[in-house]
Amino acid sequence: MSDAGQGEAARGWDTRRVLFAVLGLQLAIAVLLGGRDLIGALPDIASPSRQPQLTTPVAPGDQTRRYRPRDTPLPETPDRRWRNTSDMPARLDFAREGDVLTLIGAIDAGDADRFAEALEREQGVTRVRLSSPGGSVREALAIGRALRAAELGTSMGAGDVCFSACPYILAAGTERVVHPEARVGLHQHYFGKSVVLPAFLAVEDIQRGQGEVMRYLDAMGVDTLLMQHALATPPDEIYVLLRDELLGYRLATEIAE
């Protein structure tokens, strides 16, 4: 090989070494950030919520309860079919009775498309009844937008629960009627995919998601101050809204049986 060829090969090898070094540095930074986030989360993992169980009645100033969407005992009531959130469907189930379409279960990926198909199939629906432990925020927002575009009301009956992302569907009703024995609650959300992200990426994703939710609530005519309770409540807890709060934030337009 000529001297010129050897020089070109050496430069190519140097370039590859630089690229490998940069990639290695990026990987090391990601590992360090991920490790720091994990270490920061260890106290929460080792010491879960000490709030009362959801079955404990709430009162003004005592409204935060322990909550796991897939495994939380529910307050007993003769009108509720489920004793635990784990008993509810793992994705939304649609059931029609008269002009009411009932949405039951967790909000999962693809449920917004399924809801749109249900609306197209079930002509004559005027109201959507909700009972959900929560789930995907983005799916809930998409369902809510479709619901508002169809000019439907929302409601909750005795014993129904609407937690986590579910209240954003409730907010979309042209009329929002909540039974006195129903429960509505909020907490912090994850907006991205279920993967480990470095802290700065996770914060950016959450900020974008919160901004989207606030714009959505404003468009639905709901007071965005509602979000103070979501932002202040950890994901393993739920803040249960009282009657005056439901009406004051305009999340409900009426409390009625």
Coordinates of C-alpha atoms in Angstrom, one line a residue:
M1 CA 0.0 0.0 0.0
S2 CA 1.3 3.5 -0.8
D3 CA 2.0 6.1 1.8
A4 CA -1.1 8.0 0.6
G5 CA -3.3 4.9 1.0
Q6 CA -1.9 4.2 4.4
G7 CA -2.6 7.8 5.4
E8 CA -6.2 7.6 4.3
A9 CA -6.7 4.3 6.1
A10 CA -5.2 5.8 9.3
R11 CA -7.5 8.8 9.1
G12 CA -10.5 6.5 8.5
W13 CA -9.6 4.5 11.6
D14 CA -9.1 7.6 13.6
T15 CA -12.6 8.8 12.6
R16 CA -14.1 5.5 13.6
R17 CA -12.3 5.6 17.0
V18 CA -13.7 9.1 17.6
L19 CA -17.2 8.0 16.7
F20 CA -16.9 5.0 19.0
A21 CA -15.6 7.2 21.8
V22 CA -18.5 9.6 21.4
L23 CA -21.1 6.8 21.4
G24 CA -19.4 5.3 24.5
L25 CA -19.5 8.6 26.3
Q26 CA -23.2 9.0 25.4
L27 CA -23.9 5.5 26.8
A28 CA -22.0 6.3 29.9
I29 CA -23.9 9.5 30.5
A30 CA -27.2 7.7 29.9
V31 CA -26.2 5.0 32.4
L32 CA -25.2 7.6 35.0
L33 CA -28.4 9.6 34.6
G34 CA -30.5 6.4 34.7
G35 CA -28.7 5.2 37.8
R36 CA -29.1 8.6 39.5
D37 CA -32.9 8.5 38.7
L38 CA -33.1 4.9 40.1
I39 CA -31.3 5.8 43.2
G40 CA -33.5 8.8 43.7
A41 CA -36.6 6.6 43.3
L42 CA -35.4 4.0 45.8
P43 CA -36.9 5.7 48.9
D44 CA -40.3 5.7 47.1
I45 CA -39.9 2.0 46.1
A46 CA -38.9 1.0 49.6
S47 CA -41.5 3.2 51.3
P48 CA -44.8 3.2 49.4
S49 CA -47.7 5.5 50.1
R50 CA -48.8 5.7 53.7
Q51 CA -52.1 7.3 52.8
P52 CA -55.3 5.5 53.9
Q53 CA -56.9 2.9 51.6
L54 CA -59.4 4.1 49.0
T55 CA -62.1 2.4 51.0
T56 CA -61.7 5.0 53.8
P57 CA -64.2 7.9 53.4
V58 CA -62.9 11.3 52.4
A59 CA -63.5 14.6 54.1
P60 CA -62.4 18.2 53.3
G61 CA -58.6 18.3 53.7
D62 CA -58.4 14.5 53.9
Q63 CA -58.9 13.5 50.3
T64 CA -55.6 11.7 49.3
R65 CA -55.8 7.9 49.2
R66 CA -53.4 5.1 48.3
Y67 CA -54.0 4.0 44.7
R68 CA -52.7 1.3 42.3
P69 CA -54.8 1.3 39.1
R70 CA -54.6 -2.5 38.7
D71 CA -55.0 -3.5 42.4
T72 CA -57.0 -1.2 44.7
P73 CA -60.0 -2.2 46.8
L74 CA -63.0 0.0 46.1
P75 CA -65.5 1.3 48.6
E76 CA -68.4 -1.1 49.0
T77 CA -71.8 -0.1 47.5
P78 CA -74.7 -2.3 46.4
D79 CA -74.6 -0.5 43.0
R80 CA -71.0 -1.5 42.1
R81 CA -70.2 -4.8 40.4
W82 CA -66.5 -4.7 41.3
R83 CA -64.8 -4.9 44.6
N84 CA -61.4 -4.1 43.3
T85 CA -60.0 -2.2 40.3
S86 CA -58.4 -5.6 39.2
D87 CA -61.9 -6.9 38.6
M88 CA -62.6 -4.3 35.9
P89 CA -61.8 -5.0 32.2
A90 CA -58.2 -4.4 31.2
R91 CA -59.3 -2.2 28.3
L92 CA -62.5 -0.3 27.7
D93 CA -65.6 -2.3 27.3
F94 CA -68.6 -0.7 25.5
A95 CA -72.2 -1.5 26.5
R96 CA -75.3 0.3 25.3
E97 CA -78.6 0.7 27.2
G98 CA -81.2 2.9 25.5
D99 CA -79.4 6.1 24.4
V100 CA -76.5 5.6 26.9
L101 CA -73.2 4.1 25.9
T102 CA -71.3 2.9 29.0
L103 CA -67.5 2.8 29.0
I104 CA -66.1 0.4 31.6
G105 CA -62.5 -0.6 32.4
A106 CA -59.0 0.7 32.0
I107 CA -58.1 3.0 29.1
D108 CA -55.6 1.2 26.9
A109 CA -53.8 1.8 23.6
G110 CA -56.2 1.7 20.7
D111 CA -59.3 2.5 22.8
A112 CA -59.8 5.9 21.1
D113 CA -60.2 4.2 17.7
R114 CA -62.5 1.6 19.2
F115 CA -64.6 4.3 20.7
A116 CA -64.9 6.1 17.4
E117 CA -66.0 2.8 15.8
A118 CA -68.6 2.3 18.6
L119 CA -70.0 5.8 18.1
E120 CA -70.3 5.1 14.3
R121 CA -72.0 1.8 15.0
E122 CA -74.3 2.8 17.8
Q123 CA -76.5 5.5 16.3
G124 CA -78.7 7.5 18.6
V125 CA -76.4 7.7 21.6
T126 CA -76.8 11.0 23.5
R127 CA -74.7 10.3 26.6
V128 CA -71.6 8.3 27.7
R129 CA -71.5 6.8 31.2
L130 CA -68.1 6.3 32.7
S131 CA -66.5 3.8 35.2
S132 CA -62.8 3.5 34.8
P133 CA -59.7 3.2 37.0
G134 CA -57.7 5.3 34.4
G135 CA -55.0 4.4 31.9
S136 CA -53.5 6.2 28.9
V137 CA -53.8 9.9 29.0
R138 CA -53.4 10.4 25.3
E139 CA -56.1 7.8 24.6
A140 CA -58.4 9.6 27.1
L141 CA -57.8 13.0 25.4
A142 CA -58.6 11.5 22.0
I143 CA -61.8 9.9 23.3
G144 CA -62.8 13.2 24.9
R145 CA -62.3 15.1 21.6
A146 CA -64.4 12.6 19.7
L147 CA -67.0 12.8 22.4
R148 CA -67.2 16.6 22.3
A149 CA -67.3 16.6 18.5
A150 CA -70.3 14.3 18.7
E151 CA -71.9 16.7 21.2
L152 CA -72.6 14.0 23.8
G153 CA -73.1 14.3 27.5
T154 CA -71.2 12.4 30.1
S155 CA -72.4 10.9 33.4
M156 CA -71.5 8.7 36.3
G157 CA -73.9 6.6 38.3
A158 CA -74.0 5.4 41.9
G159 CA -70.8 3.4 42.6
D160 CA -69.0 4.4 39.4
V161 CA -65.3 5.5 39.7
C162 CA -63.4 7.8 37.3
F163 CA -59.7 8.0 38.3
S164 CA -56.4 9.0 36.8
A165 CA -57.0 9.7 33.0
C166 CA -60.7 9.1 33.1
P167 CA -61.7 12.6 34.4
Y168 CA -60.4 14.0 31.0
I169 CA -63.2 12.0 29.3
L170 CA -65.7 13.2 31.8
A171 CA -64.6 16.8 31.1
A172 CA -65.6 16.4 27.4
G173 CA -69.4 16.1 28.0
T174 CA -71.6 18.9 26.9
E175 CA -73.4 18.2 30.2
R176 CA -71.5 16.4 33.0
V177 CA -73.7 14.8 35.6
V178 CA -72.1 13.0 38.5
H179 CA -74.0 10.9 41.1
P180 CA -73.3 11.8 44.7
E181 CA -72.0 8.2 45.4
A182 CA -69.6 8.2 42.4
R183 CA -65.9 9.0 42.9
V184 CA -63.7 11.1 40.7
G185 CA -59.9 11.4 41.4
L186 CA -56.7 12.7 39.9
H187 CA -52.9 12.2 40.2
Q188 CA -49.7 12.6 38.3
H189 CA -49.4 10.9 35.0
Y190 CA -46.8 9.4 32.7
F191 CA -47.2 10.7 29.1
G192 CA -44.6 8.7 27.3
K193 CA -43.9 5.0 26.7
S194 CA -43.1 2.8 29.6
V195 CA -39.4 3.0 29.3
V196 CA -36.6 4.3 31.5
L197 CA -35.6 7.8 30.3
P198 CA -32.9 10.1 31.5
A199 CA -34.2 12.8 33.9
F200 CA -34.1 15.7 31.4
L201 CA -36.0 13.7 28.7
A202 CA -38.6 12.5 31.2
V203 CA -39.2 16.0 32.5
E204 CA -39.5 17.4 28.9
D205 CA -42.1 14.7 28.0
I206 CA -44.1 15.3 31.2
Q207 CA -44.1 19.1 30.6
R208 CA -45.4 18.7 27.0
G209 CA -48.1 16.3 28.2
Q210 CA -49.2 18.6 31.0
G211 CA -49.4 21.5 28.6
E212 CA -51.6 19.4 26.3
V213 CA -53.9 18.5 29.1
M214 CA -54.3 22.1 30.2
R215 CA -55.1 23.3 26.7
Y216 CA -57.6 20.4 26.4
L217 CA -59.4 21.3 29.7
D218 CA -59.6 24.9 28.8
A219 CA -61.1 24.0 25.4
M220 CA -63.7 21.8 27.3
G221 CA -64.7 24.7 29.6
V222 CA -63.1 23.2 32.7
D223 CA -61.1 25.4 35.1
T224 CA -57.4 24.5 34.6
L225 CA -56.7 25.0 38.3
L226 CA -58.1 21.5 38.6
M227 CA -54.6 20.4 37.6
Q228 CA -53.0 21.6 40.8
H229 CA -54.4 18.4 42.5
A230 CA -53.1 16.2 39.8
L231 CA -49.6 17.8 39.9
A232 CA -49.4 17.5 43.7
T233 CA -50.5 13.9 44.0
P234 CA -47.9 11.1 43.3
P235 CA -48.8 8.3 40.9
D236 CA -49.3 5.8 43.7
E237 CA -52.0 8.0 45.3
I238 CA -55.2 9.5 44.2
Y239 CA -56.8 12.9 45.1
V240 CA -60.6 12.3 45.4
L241 CA -62.6 15.4 44.5
L242 CA -65.4 16.6 46.7
R243 CA -68.8 17.8 45.4
D244 CA -67.9 21.5 45.7
E245 CA -64.7 20.9 43.8
L246 CA -66.4 19.0 41.0
L247 CA -68.8 21.9 40.5
G248 CA -66.3 24.7 41.3
Y249 CA -63.8 23.5 38.6
R250 CA -66.7 22.8 36.3
L251 CA -65.6 19.1 35.9
A252 CA -69.3 18.4 36.7
T253 CA -72.1 20.6 35.6
E254 CA -74.5 18.8 38.0
I255 CA -74.4 16.5 41.0
A256 CA -77.6 14.4 40.8
E257 CA -78.9 10.8 41.2

